[in-house]
Amino acid sequence: MRKSKKVYSGLDSLPHGMASTEITPGCVALEGGALRGVYTSGVLDALMEAGINFQCTVGISAGALTGINYVSGQIGRSAATSLRYARDTRFMGPKAYRRNKCIVGFDYIYNEINKAYPLDKKRFFDPARRFVAVATNCRTGEPTYFDRDTCSDIFQAVKASSSIPYASKMTMIDGDPYLDGGCSVKVPYAWALEQGYEKVVVIRTLTADYRNRVTPRMYTDKVPLLMGLFYRKYPELLRKLMATEPRGNAEFEEMQRLHDEGRIFMICPSRDLGFDMVMRDMEKLGAIYYLGYEDGKAAIEPLRAYLAK
């Protein structure tokens, strides 16, 4: 069997540069999906190259982590970090868990990786643009929307947003325990609409026709053994986790309806990405980045038409 390379072979030829400072009215909502987030990186790089820099960015899990680089205007930074470090277990895996109690190595990302690819913090914290990370409050089972400009620590909020159930311990923020935002909401498009944004763009990491497989178990009150062992002290979280698949499908149907009506604009993978959330084949990950990049470029003209309405 061919051994996967540790670093993507096309790393040095990735798109790069800085986005313009022009701000586009509206909000972009970013779905999670662990390393499927490299697709989102490609779409966002295409948007930045086209001068489309939304006023608000709201992301869940990998969407929040990727969104940081969109707000900082750094074309290629998100892709470069994933395509260089995805096979490093300090970035994602057992070493990350030992150091962070989280499957994603946030101390490594925020410290060591930041030395190689410095985040433009001045631009990221520019109040002209809004950044929001979504995490699930384990006591209430409801999503919390952490605004960069009002929360105590936005980087801790992004960690909470990416704390995948079972593979991560809860992240504490201001005395409350949090897990991945995807436990309570799959894509934060509804929040963007409720905030009054007239233009809402959704970037998904699953194809438009994807629906979760739903089984009869999901309509019973019987808590699965593993779920109960981990989260029996958090009954509201358990209720949310038990309803994940049907609730997600309802969101997907609603998003499609709103897209068809012209209320929101969705950009989805033009083909199935064909891998699990933690795949480490760097060449396949690179191909998925470029799929997002090409899908993003193909969406520019219809997106401009949507924004002009």
PDB file of C-alpha atoms in Angstrom:
ATOM      1  CA  MET A   1       0.000   0.000   0.000  1.00  0.00           C
ATOM      2  CA  ARG A   2       1.313   3.442  -0.933  1.00  0.00           C
ATOM      3  CA  LYS A   3       2.195   5.463   2.124  1.00  0.00           C
ATOM      4  CA  SER A   4       0.555   8.881   2.255  1.00  0.00           C
ATOM      5  CA  LYS A   5       2.923  11.831   2.134  1.00  0.00           C
ATOM      6  CA  LYS A   6       3.292  13.865   5.306  1.00  0.00           C
ATOM      7  CA  VAL A   7       2.851  17.169   3.452  1.00  0.00           C
ATOM      8  CA  TYR A   8       0.765  18.020   0.387  1.00  0.00           C
ATOM      9  CA  SER A   9       2.992  18.034  -2.704  1.00  0.00           C
ATOM     10  CA  GLY A  10       1.496  21.281  -4.011  1.00  0.00           C
ATOM     11  CA  LEU A  11       1.927  23.201  -0.761  1.00  0.00           C
ATOM     12  CA  ASP A  12       4.237  25.845  -2.249  1.00  0.00           C
ATOM     13  CA  SER A  13       1.893  26.613  -5.150  1.00  0.00           C
ATOM     14  CA  LEU A  14      -1.287  27.266  -3.146  1.00  0.00           C
ATOM     15  CA  PRO A  15      -3.043  30.593  -3.734  1.00  0.00           C
ATOM     16  CA  HIS A  16      -1.718  33.224  -1.354  1.00  0.00           C
ATOM     17  CA  GLY A  17      -1.832  36.922  -0.612  1.00  0.00           C
ATOM     18  CA  MET A  18      -4.075  39.370   1.211  1.00  0.00           C
ATOM     19  CA  ALA A  19      -7.723  40.086   0.535  1.00  0.00           C
ATOM     20  CA  SER A  20      -8.858  43.616  -0.195  1.00  0.00           C
ATOM     21  CA  THR A  21     -10.240  45.731   2.634  1.00  0.00           C
ATOM     22  CA  GLU A  22     -13.547  46.185   0.825  1.00  0.00           C
ATOM     23  CA  ILE A  23     -16.446  44.868   2.934  1.00  0.00           C
ATOM     24  CA  THR A  24     -19.456  43.102   1.419  1.00  0.00           C
ATOM     25  CA  PRO A  25     -22.777  43.561   3.263  1.00  0.00           C
ATOM     26  CA  GLY A  26     -24.193  40.293   4.560  1.00  0.00           C
ATOM     27  CA  CYS A  27     -23.159  37.211   6.495  1.00  0.00           C
ATOM     28  CA  VAL A  28     -21.380  34.009   5.512  1.00  0.00           C
ATOM     29  CA  ALA A  29     -22.306  30.910   7.560  1.00  0.00           C
ATOM     30  CA  LEU A  30     -19.779  28.068   7.617  1.00  0.00           C
ATOM     31  CA  GLU A  31     -20.591  24.414   8.247  1.00  0.00           C
ATOM     32  CA  GLY A  32     -18.180  22.224  10.219  1.00  0.00           C
ATOM     33  CA  GLY A  33     -16.847  18.809   9.276  1.00  0.00           C
ATOM     34  CA  ALA A  34     -13.274  18.434  10.634  1.00  0.00           C
ATOM     35  CA  LEU A  35     -10.851  18.073   7.697  1.00  0.00           C
ATOM     36  CA  ARG A  36     -13.703  18.557   5.231  1.00  0.00           C
ATOM     37  CA  GLY A  37     -13.049  22.165   6.176  1.00  0.00           C
ATOM     38  CA  VAL A  38     -10.309  22.250   3.530  1.00  0.00           C
ATOM     39  CA  TYR A  39     -13.170  22.496   1.023  1.00  0.00           C
ATOM     40  CA  THR A  40     -14.412  25.609   2.834  1.00  0.00           C
ATOM     41  CA  SER A  41     -10.871  27.010   2.728  1.00  0.00           C
ATOM     42  CA  GLY A  42     -10.908  26.712  -1.052  1.00  0.00           C
ATOM     43  CA  VAL A  43     -14.261  28.458  -1.411  1.00  0.00           C
ATOM     44  CA  LEU A  44     -13.245  31.283   0.926  1.00  0.00           C
ATOM     45  CA  ASP A  45      -9.948  31.810  -0.893  1.00  0.00           C
ATOM     46  CA  ALA A  46     -11.894  32.163  -4.151  1.00  0.00           C
ATOM     47  CA  LEU A  47     -14.230  34.689  -2.511  1.00  0.00           C
ATOM     48  CA  MET A  48     -11.315  36.711  -1.143  1.00  0.00           C
ATOM     49  CA  GLU A  49      -9.605  36.769  -4.531  1.00  0.00           C
ATOM     50  CA  ALA A  50     -12.868  38.093  -5.991  1.00  0.00           C
ATOM     51  CA  GLY A  51     -13.040  40.868  -3.383  1.00  0.00           C
ATOM     52  CA  ILE A  52     -16.031  39.357  -1.564  1.00  0.00           C
ATOM     53  CA  ASN A  53     -15.321  39.883   2.142  1.00  0.00           C
ATOM     54  CA  PHE A  54     -18.515  39.586   4.120  1.00  0.00           C
ATOM     55  CA  GLN A  55     -19.355  41.937   6.945  1.00  0.00           C
ATOM     56  CA  CYS A  56     -20.094  38.988   9.266  1.00  0.00           C
ATOM     57  CA  THR A  57     -18.664  35.478   9.470  1.00  0.00           C
ATOM     58  CA  VAL A  58     -20.291  32.837  11.683  1.00  0.00           C
ATOM     59  CA  GLY A  59     -18.851  29.336  11.879  1.00  0.00           C
ATOM     60  CA  ILE A  60     -19.247  26.015  13.601  1.00  0.00           C
ATOM     61  CA  SER A  61     -16.306  23.758  14.505  1.00  0.00           C
ATOM     62  CA  ALA A  62     -13.967  23.572  11.478  1.00  0.00           C
ATOM     63  CA  GLY A  63     -16.035  26.377   9.966  1.00  0.00           C
ATOM     64  CA  ALA A  64     -15.105  28.656  12.862  1.00  0.00           C
ATOM     65  CA  LEU A  65     -11.416  27.742  12.632  1.00  0.00           C
ATOM     66  CA  THR A  66     -11.392  28.354   8.880  1.00  0.00           C
ATOM     67  CA  GLY A  67     -13.391  31.540   9.280  1.00  0.00           C
ATOM     68  CA  ILE A  68     -10.617  33.120  11.352  1.00  0.00           C
ATOM     69  CA  ASN A  69      -8.422  33.277   8.254  1.00  0.00           C
ATOM     70  CA  TYR A  70     -11.237  34.681   6.122  1.00  0.00           C
ATOM     71  CA  VAL A  71     -11.753  37.539   8.563  1.00  0.00           C
ATOM     72  CA  SER A  72      -7.997  38.161   8.753  1.00  0.00           C
ATOM     73  CA  GLY A  73      -7.977  38.312   4.946  1.00  0.00           C
ATOM     74  CA  GLN A  74      -5.125  35.810   4.565  1.00  0.00           C
ATOM     75  CA  ILE A  75      -5.612  33.920   1.310  1.00  0.00           C
ATOM     76  CA  GLY A  76      -4.181  30.399   1.510  1.00  0.00           C
ATOM     77  CA  ARG A  77      -3.337  30.430   5.234  1.00  0.00           C
ATOM     78  CA  SER A  78      -6.079  28.019   6.249  1.00  0.00           C
ATOM     79  CA  ALA A  79      -5.246  25.588   3.443  1.00  0.00           C
ATOM     80  CA  ALA A  80      -1.509  25.784   4.089  1.00  0.00           C
ATOM     81  CA  THR A  81      -1.868  24.861   7.754  1.00  0.00           C
ATOM     82  CA  SER A  82      -4.178  21.914   7.046  1.00  0.00           C
ATOM     83  CA  LEU A  83      -2.192  20.615   4.081  1.00  0.00           C
ATOM     84  CA  ARG A  84       1.090  20.870   5.945  1.00  0.00           C
ATOM     85  CA  TYR A  85       0.057  19.634   9.396  1.00  0.00           C
ATOM     86  CA  ALA A  86      -2.975  17.338   8.978  1.00  0.00           C
ATOM     87  CA  ARG A  87      -0.859  14.191   9.523  1.00  0.00           C
ATOM     88  CA  ASP A  88       0.872  15.662  12.579  1.00  0.00           C
ATOM     89  CA  THR A  89      -0.854  14.201  15.642  1.00  0.00           C
ATOM     90  CA  ARG A  90      -0.074  17.379  17.560  1.00  0.00           C
ATOM     91  CA  PHE A  91      -2.439  19.105  15.104  1.00  0.00           C
ATOM     92  CA  MET A  92      -5.130  16.418  15.270  1.00  0.00           C
ATOM     93  CA  GLY A  93      -4.896  13.104  17.058  1.00  0.00           C
ATOM     94  CA  PRO A  94      -3.550  11.476  20.244  1.00  0.00           C
ATOM     95  CA  LYS A  95      -0.792  13.996  20.984  1.00  0.00           C
ATOM     96  CA  ALA A  96      -3.282  16.818  20.570  1.00  0.00           C
ATOM     97  CA  TYR A  97      -5.634  15.099  22.996  1.00  0.00           C
ATOM     98  CA  ARG A  98      -2.932  14.500  25.605  1.00  0.00           C
ATOM     99  CA  ARG A  99      -1.976  18.179  25.581  1.00  0.00           C
ATOM    100  CA  ASN A 100      -5.406  19.771  25.088  1.00  0.00           C
ATOM    101  CA  LYS A 101      -7.999  17.169  26.117  1.00  0.00           C
ATOM    102  CA  CYS A 102      -9.341  17.895  22.645  1.00  0.00           C
ATOM    103  CA  ILE A 103      -8.830  15.952  19.419  1.00  0.00           C
ATOM    104  CA  VAL A 104      -7.681  19.209  17.797  1.00  0.00           C
ATOM    105  CA  GLY A 105      -4.386  20.645  19.081  1.00  0.00           C
ATOM    106  CA  PHE A 106      -5.300  24.240  19.700  1.00  0.00           C
ATOM    107  CA  ASP A 107      -2.201  25.089  21.716  1.00  0.00           C
ATOM    108  CA  TYR A 108      -0.130  23.793  18.778  1.00  0.00           C
ATOM    109  CA  ILE A 109      -2.252  25.749  16.273  1.00  0.00           C
ATOM    110  CA  TYR A 110      -2.256  28.994  18.236  1.00  0.00           C
ATOM    111  CA  ASN A 111       1.425  28.826  19.188  1.00  0.00           C
ATOM    112  CA  GLU A 112       3.711  26.648  17.049  1.00  0.00           C
ATOM    113  CA  ILE A 113       1.799  26.781  13.761  1.00  0.00           C
ATOM    114  CA  ASN A 114       1.223  30.487  14.245  1.00  0.00           C
ATOM    115  CA  LYS A 115       5.005  30.970  14.173  1.00  0.00           C
ATOM    116  CA  ALA A 116       5.180  29.426  10.693  1.00  0.00           C
ATOM    117  CA  TYR A 117       1.986  31.099   9.447  1.00  0.00           C
ATOM    118  CA  PRO A 118       1.360  34.182  11.620  1.00  0.00           C
ATOM    119  CA  LEU A 119      -2.241  35.292  11.973  1.00  0.00           C
ATOM    120  CA  ASP A 120      -2.792  38.939  11.066  1.00  0.00           C
ATOM    121  CA  LYS A 121      -4.343  39.773  14.442  1.00  0.00           C
ATOM    122  CA  LYS A 122      -4.710  43.461  13.681  1.00  0.00           C
ATOM    123  CA  ARG A 123      -6.928  42.677  10.741  1.00  0.00           C
ATOM    124  CA  PHE A 124      -8.712  39.810  12.494  1.00  0.00           C
ATOM    125  CA  PHE A 125      -9.707  42.082  15.380  1.00  0.00           C
ATOM    126  CA  ASP A 126     -10.747  44.995  13.147  1.00  0.00           C
ATOM    127  CA  PRO A 127     -14.243  45.926  14.436  1.00  0.00           C
ATOM    128  CA  ALA A 128     -15.381  46.741  10.899  1.00  0.00           C
ATOM    129  CA  ARG A 129     -16.062  43.025  10.469  1.00  0.00           C
ATOM    130  CA  ARG A 130     -17.853  40.649  12.814  1.00  0.00           C
ATOM    131  CA  PHE A 131     -16.744  37.130  13.726  1.00  0.00           C
ATOM    132  CA  VAL A 132     -18.878  34.643  15.662  1.00  0.00           C
ATOM    133  CA  ALA A 133     -18.085  31.074  16.764  1.00  0.00           C
ATOM    134  CA  VAL A 134     -20.898  28.694  17.714  1.00  0.00           C
ATOM    135  CA  ALA A 135     -20.565  26.170  20.545  1.00  0.00           C
ATOM    136  CA  THR A 136     -23.097  24.029  22.413  1.00  0.00           C
ATOM    137  CA  ASN A 137     -23.762  24.751  26.083  1.00  0.00           C
ATOM    138  CA  CYS A 138     -23.801  21.301  27.684  1.00  0.00           C
ATOM    139  CA  ARG A 139     -26.108  22.384  30.523  1.00  0.00           C
ATOM    140  CA  THR A 140     -28.837  23.764  28.268  1.00  0.00           C
ATOM    141  CA  GLY A 141     -28.193  21.825  25.071  1.00  0.00           C
ATOM    142  CA  GLU A 142     -28.555  25.095  23.166  1.00  0.00           C
ATOM    143  CA  PRO A 143     -26.104  26.886  20.873  1.00  0.00           C
ATOM    144  CA  THR A 144     -24.155  29.856  22.213  1.00  0.00           C
ATOM    145  CA  TYR A 145     -22.982  32.445  19.701  1.00  0.00           C
ATOM    146  CA  PHE A 146     -19.648  33.836  20.862  1.00  0.00           C
ATOM    147  CA  ASP A 147     -19.012  37.232  19.313  1.00  0.00           C
ATOM    148  CA  ARG A 148     -15.330  38.122  18.996  1.00  0.00           C
ATOM    149  CA  ASP A 149     -15.927  41.643  20.290  1.00  0.00           C
ATOM    150  CA  THR A 150     -17.955  40.746  23.377  1.00  0.00           C
ATOM    151  CA  CYS A 151     -16.850  37.296  24.588  1.00  0.00           C
ATOM    152  CA  SER A 152     -14.045  36.805  27.093  1.00  0.00           C
ATOM    153  CA  ASP A 153     -11.756  34.828  24.723  1.00  0.00           C
ATOM    154  CA  ILE A 154     -12.692  34.201  21.093  1.00  0.00           C
ATOM    155  CA  PHE A 155      -9.920  31.637  20.593  1.00  0.00           C
ATOM    156  CA  GLN A 156     -11.188  29.601  23.545  1.00  0.00           C
ATOM    157  CA  ALA A 157     -14.655  29.883  21.990  1.00  0.00           C
ATOM    158  CA  VAL A 158     -13.323  28.452  18.710  1.00  0.00           C
ATOM    159  CA  LYS A 159     -11.807  25.575  20.691  1.00  0.00           C
ATOM    160  CA  ALA A 160     -15.188  24.977  22.343  1.00  0.00           C
ATOM    161  CA  SER A 161     -16.874  25.112  18.952  1.00  0.00           C
ATOM    162  CA  SER A 162     -14.498  22.367  17.749  1.00  0.00           C
ATOM    163  CA  SER A 163     -14.628  20.107  20.822  1.00  0.00           C
ATOM    164  CA  ILE A 164     -15.991  17.010  19.081  1.00  0.00           C
ATOM    165  CA  PRO A 165     -18.139  14.796  21.360  1.00  0.00           C
ATOM    166  CA  TYR A 166     -16.464  11.647  22.733  1.00  0.00           C
ATOM    167  CA  ALA A 167     -13.113  12.691  21.206  1.00  0.00           C
ATOM    168  CA  SER A 168     -12.745  15.831  23.346  1.00  0.00           C
ATOM    169  CA  LYS A 169     -13.424  16.892  26.887  1.00  0.00           C
ATOM    170  CA  MET A 170     -15.800  19.768  27.443  1.00  0.00           C
ATOM    171  CA  THR A 171     -14.239  23.210  27.114  1.00  0.00           C
ATOM    172  CA  MET A 172     -15.005  25.558  29.999  1.00  0.00           C
ATOM    173  CA  ILE A 173     -15.895  29.180  29.290  1.00  0.00           C
ATOM    174  CA  ASP A 174     -16.961  31.496  32.098  1.00  0.00           C
ATOM    175  CA  GLY A 175     -17.910  28.517  34.269  1.00  0.00           C
ATOM    176  CA  ASP A 176     -20.016  26.681  31.685  1.00  0.00           C
ATOM    177  CA  PRO A 177     -19.067  23.477  29.813  1.00  0.00           C
ATOM    178  CA  TYR A 178     -19.201  23.484  26.012  1.00  0.00           C
ATOM    179  CA  LEU A 179     -18.885  21.036  23.137  1.00  0.00           C
ATOM    180  CA  ASP A 180     -18.917  21.270  19.354  1.00  0.00           C
ATOM    181  CA  GLY A 181     -21.514  23.661  17.969  1.00  0.00           C
ATOM    182  CA  GLY A 182     -22.710  20.904  15.648  1.00  0.00           C
ATOM    183  CA  CYS A 183     -24.287  19.148  18.636  1.00  0.00           C
ATOM    184  CA  SER A 184     -27.073  21.740  18.642  1.00  0.00           C
ATOM    185  CA  VAL A 185     -27.087  23.302  15.154  1.00  0.00           C
ATOM    186  CA  LYS A 186     -25.546  22.080  11.907  1.00  0.00           C
ATOM    187  CA  VAL A 187     -25.282  25.341   9.973  1.00  0.00           C
ATOM    188  CA  PRO A 188     -25.893  28.768  11.599  1.00  0.00           C
ATOM    189  CA  TYR A 189     -27.919  30.238   8.717  1.00  0.00           C
ATOM    190  CA  ALA A 190     -31.010  30.802  10.906  1.00  0.00           C
ATOM    191  CA  TRP A 191     -28.999  32.900  13.364  1.00  0.00           C
ATOM    192  CA  ALA A 192     -27.737  35.059  10.484  1.00  0.00           C
ATOM    193  CA  LEU A 193     -31.302  35.667   9.308  1.00  0.00           C
ATOM    194  CA  GLU A 194     -32.468  36.417  12.858  1.00  0.00           C
ATOM    195  CA  GLN A 195     -29.666  38.970  13.177  1.00  0.00           C
ATOM    196  CA  GLY A 196     -31.227  40.855  10.289  1.00  0.00           C
ATOM    197  CA  TYR A 197     -28.662  40.190   7.561  1.00  0.00           C
ATOM    198  CA  GLU A 198     -30.448  40.567   4.244  1.00  0.00           C
ATOM    199  CA  LYS A 199     -27.843  38.530   2.393  1.00  0.00           C
ATOM    200  CA  VAL A 200     -26.803  35.191   3.854  1.00  0.00           C
ATOM    201  CA  VAL A 201     -24.329  32.895   2.108  1.00  0.00           C
ATOM    202  CA  VAL A 202     -23.966  29.326   3.356  1.00  0.00           C
ATOM    203  CA  ILE A 203     -20.840  27.296   2.618  1.00  0.00           C
ATOM    204  CA  ARG A 204     -21.421  23.603   3.173  1.00  0.00           C
ATOM    205  CA  THR A 205     -19.001  20.689   3.377  1.00  0.00           C
ATOM    206  CA  LEU A 206     -21.616  18.158   2.252  1.00  0.00           C
ATOM    207  CA  THR A 207     -23.397  17.971  -1.086  1.00  0.00           C
ATOM    208  CA  ALA A 208     -26.743  19.754  -1.395  1.00  0.00           C
ATOM    209  CA  ASP A 209     -28.659  16.466  -1.555  1.00  0.00           C
ATOM    210  CA  TYR A 210     -26.970  14.912   1.483  1.00  0.00           C
ATOM    211  CA  ARG A 211     -29.340  13.711   4.210  1.00  0.00           C
ATOM    212  CA  ASN A 212     -28.528  11.854   7.417  1.00  0.00           C
ATOM    213  CA  ARG A 213     -29.578   8.234   7.685  1.00  0.00           C
ATOM    214  CA  VAL A 214     -32.422   8.078  10.204  1.00  0.00           C
ATOM    215  CA  THR A 215     -33.220   4.871  12.140  1.00  0.00           C
ATOM    216  CA  PRO A 216     -36.149   3.995  14.452  1.00  0.00           C
ATOM    217  CA  ARG A 217     -33.812   4.319  17.456  1.00  0.00           C
ATOM    218  CA  MET A 218     -33.701   8.047  16.882  1.00  0.00           C
ATOM    219  CA  TYR A 219     -37.398   8.291  17.693  1.00  0.00           C
ATOM    220  CA  THR A 220     -37.218   6.502  21.053  1.00  0.00           C
ATOM    221  CA  ASP A 221     -36.297   7.748  24.524  1.00  0.00           C
ATOM    222  CA  LYS A 222     -33.689   5.029  25.044  1.00  0.00           C
ATOM    223  CA  VAL A 223     -30.262   6.590  25.467  1.00  0.00           C
ATOM    224  CA  PRO A 224     -27.465   4.730  23.616  1.00  0.00           C
ATOM    225  CA  LEU A 225     -24.952   3.197  26.021  1.00  0.00           C
ATOM    226  CA  LEU A 226     -21.892   5.214  24.973  1.00  0.00           C
ATOM    227  CA  MET A 227     -23.827   8.470  24.918  1.00  0.00           C
ATOM    228  CA  GLY A 228     -25.188   7.793  28.392  1.00  0.00           C
ATOM    229  CA  LEU A 229     -21.774   6.886  29.786  1.00  0.00           C
ATOM    230  CA  PHE A 230     -20.285  10.160  28.574  1.00  0.00           C
ATOM    231  CA  TYR A 231     -23.110  12.628  29.118  1.00  0.00           C
ATOM    232  CA  ARG A 232     -25.627  11.241  31.640  1.00  0.00           C
ATOM    233  CA  LYS A 233     -25.086  14.318  33.840  1.00  0.00           C
ATOM    234  CA  TYR A 234     -26.233  16.574  30.989  1.00  0.00           C
ATOM    235  CA  PRO A 235     -29.808  15.559  30.089  1.00  0.00           C
ATOM    236  CA  GLU A 236     -30.446  18.530  27.794  1.00  0.00           C
ATOM    237  CA  LEU A 237     -27.298  17.763  25.828  1.00  0.00           C
ATOM    238  CA  LEU A 238     -28.378  14.116  25.587  1.00  0.00           C
ATOM    239  CA  ARG A 239     -31.712  15.161  24.097  1.00  0.00           C
ATOM    240  CA  LYS A 240     -29.940  17.202  21.456  1.00  0.00           C
ATOM    241  CA  LEU A 241     -27.468  14.433  20.620  1.00  0.00           C
ATOM    242  CA  MET A 242     -30.218  11.831  20.311  1.00  0.00           C
ATOM    243  CA  ALA A 243     -32.044  14.011  17.781  1.00  0.00           C
ATOM    244  CA  THR A 244     -28.975  15.007  15.763  1.00  0.00           C
ATOM    245  CA  GLU A 245     -29.828  13.193  12.522  1.00  0.00           C
ATOM    246  CA  PRO A 246     -33.514  14.162  12.113  1.00  0.00           C
ATOM    247  CA  ARG A 247     -32.811  17.701  13.321  1.00  0.00           C
ATOM    248  CA  GLY A 248     -29.965  18.022  10.842  1.00  0.00           C
ATOM    249  CA  ASN A 249     -32.182  16.811   8.010  1.00  0.00           C
ATOM    250  CA  ALA A 250     -34.795  19.432   8.903  1.00  0.00           C
ATOM    251  CA  GLU A 251     -32.090  22.116   8.679  1.00  0.00           C
ATOM    252  CA  PHE A 252     -30.892  20.796   5.327  1.00  0.00           C
ATOM    253  CA  GLU A 253     -34.436  20.827   3.915  1.00  0.00           C
ATOM    254  CA  GLU A 254     -35.035  24.353   5.187  1.00  0.00           C
ATOM    255  CA  MET A 255     -31.774  25.629   3.715  1.00  0.00           C
ATOM    256  CA  GLN A 256     -32.613  24.136   0.335  1.00  0.00           C
ATOM    257  CA  ARG A 257     -36.045  25.768   0.390  1.00  0.00           C
ATOM    258  CA  LEU A 258     -34.580  29.168   1.292  1.00  0.00           C
ATOM    259  CA  HIS A 259     -31.937  28.798  -1.418  1.00  0.00           C
ATOM    260  CA  ASP A 260     -34.576  27.915  -4.017  1.00  0.00           C
ATOM    261  CA  GLU A 261     -36.587  30.970  -2.959  1.00  0.00           C
ATOM    262  CA  GLY A 262     -33.534  33.216  -3.298  1.00  0.00           C
ATOM    263  CA  ARG A 263     -33.532  34.074   0.403  1.00  0.00           C
ATOM    264  CA  ILE A 264     -30.085  32.585   1.026  1.00  0.00           C
ATOM    265  CA  PHE A 265     -27.283  31.485  -1.316  1.00  0.00           C
ATOM    266  CA  MET A 266     -25.660  28.078  -0.839  1.00  0.00           C
ATOM    267  CA  ILE A 267     -22.291  26.907  -2.096  1.00  0.00           C
ATOM    268  CA  CYS A 268     -21.958  23.122  -1.770  1.00  0.00           C
ATOM    269  CA  PRO A 269     -19.431  20.561  -3.009  1.00  0.00           C
ATOM    270  CA  SER A 270     -20.131  19.779  -6.661  1.00  0.00           C
ATOM    271  CA  ARG A 271     -19.381  16.133  -5.896  1.00  0.00           C
ATOM    272  CA  ASP A 272     -19.184  13.932  -2.842  1.00  0.00           C
ATOM    273  CA  LEU A 273     -15.887  14.578  -1.072  1.00  0.00           C
ATOM    274  CA  GLY A 274     -15.518  10.851  -0.567  1.00  0.00           C
ATOM    275  CA  PHE A 275     -13.683  10.663   2.726  1.00  0.00           C
ATOM    276  CA  ASP A 276     -14.261  10.533   6.449  1.00  0.00           C
ATOM    277  CA  MET A 277     -13.803  13.499   8.751  1.00  0.00           C
ATOM    278  CA  VAL A 278     -10.241  12.632   9.785  1.00  0.00           C
ATOM    279  CA  MET A 279      -8.748  11.293   6.557  1.00  0.00           C
ATOM    280  CA  ARG A 280      -5.000  11.984   6.340  1.00  0.00           C
ATOM    281  CA  ASP A 281      -4.250  11.398   2.633  1.00  0.00           C
ATOM    282  CA  MET A 282      -2.617  14.734   1.843  1.00  0.00           C
ATOM    283  CA  GLU A 283      -3.043  14.486  -1.933  1.00  0.00           C
ATOM    284  CA  LYS A 284      -6.766  13.808  -1.565  1.00  0.00           C
ATOM    285  CA  LEU A 285      -7.054  16.694   0.879  1.00  0.00           C
ATOM    286  CA  GLY A 286      -5.279  18.933  -1.614  1.00  0.00           C
ATOM    287  CA  ALA A 287      -7.710  17.857  -4.335  1.00  0.00           C
ATOM    288  CA  ILE A 288     -10.621  18.697  -2.046  1.00  0.00           C
ATOM    289  CA  TYR A 289      -9.165  22.149  -1.389  1.00  0.00           C
ATOM    290  CA  TYR A 290      -9.001  22.782  -5.122  1.00  0.00           C
ATOM    291  CA  LEU A 291     -12.542  21.449  -5.571  1.00  0.00           C
ATOM    292  CA  GLY A 292     -13.662  24.134  -3.119  1.00  0.00           C
ATOM    293  CA  TYR A 293     -11.527  26.722  -4.877  1.00  0.00           C
ATOM    294  CA  GLU A 294     -13.023  25.881  -8.296  1.00  0.00           C
ATOM    295  CA  ASP A 295     -16.574  25.615  -6.907  1.00  0.00           C
ATOM    296  CA  GLY A 296     -16.029  29.002  -5.285  1.00  0.00           C
ATOM    297  CA  LYS A 297     -14.844  30.578  -8.526  1.00  0.00           C
ATOM    298  CA  ALA A 298     -17.786  29.043 -10.413  1.00  0.00           C
ATOM    299  CA  ALA A 299     -20.173  30.569  -7.859  1.00  0.00           C
ATOM    300  CA  ILE A 300     -18.838  34.139  -8.134  1.00  0.00           C
ATOM    301  CA  GLU A 301     -21.120  35.394 -10.915  1.00  0.00           C
ATOM    302  CA  PRO A 302     -24.384  33.885  -9.574  1.00  0.00           C
ATOM    303  CA  LEU A 303     -23.344  35.075  -6.111  1.00  0.00           C
ATOM    304  CA  ARG A 304     -22.853  38.623  -7.380  1.00  0.00           C
ATOM    305  CA  ALA A 305     -26.302  38.437  -8.991  1.00  0.00           C
ATOM    306  CA  TYR A 306     -27.797  37.322  -5.653  1.00  0.00           C
ATOM    307  CA  LEU A 307     -26.033  40.127  -3.777  1.00  0.00           C
ATOM    308  CA  ALA A 308     -27.234  42.705  -6.311  1.00  0.00           C
ATOM    309  CA  LYS A 309     -30.935  41.866  -5.877  1.00  0.00           C
TER     310      LYS A 309
END
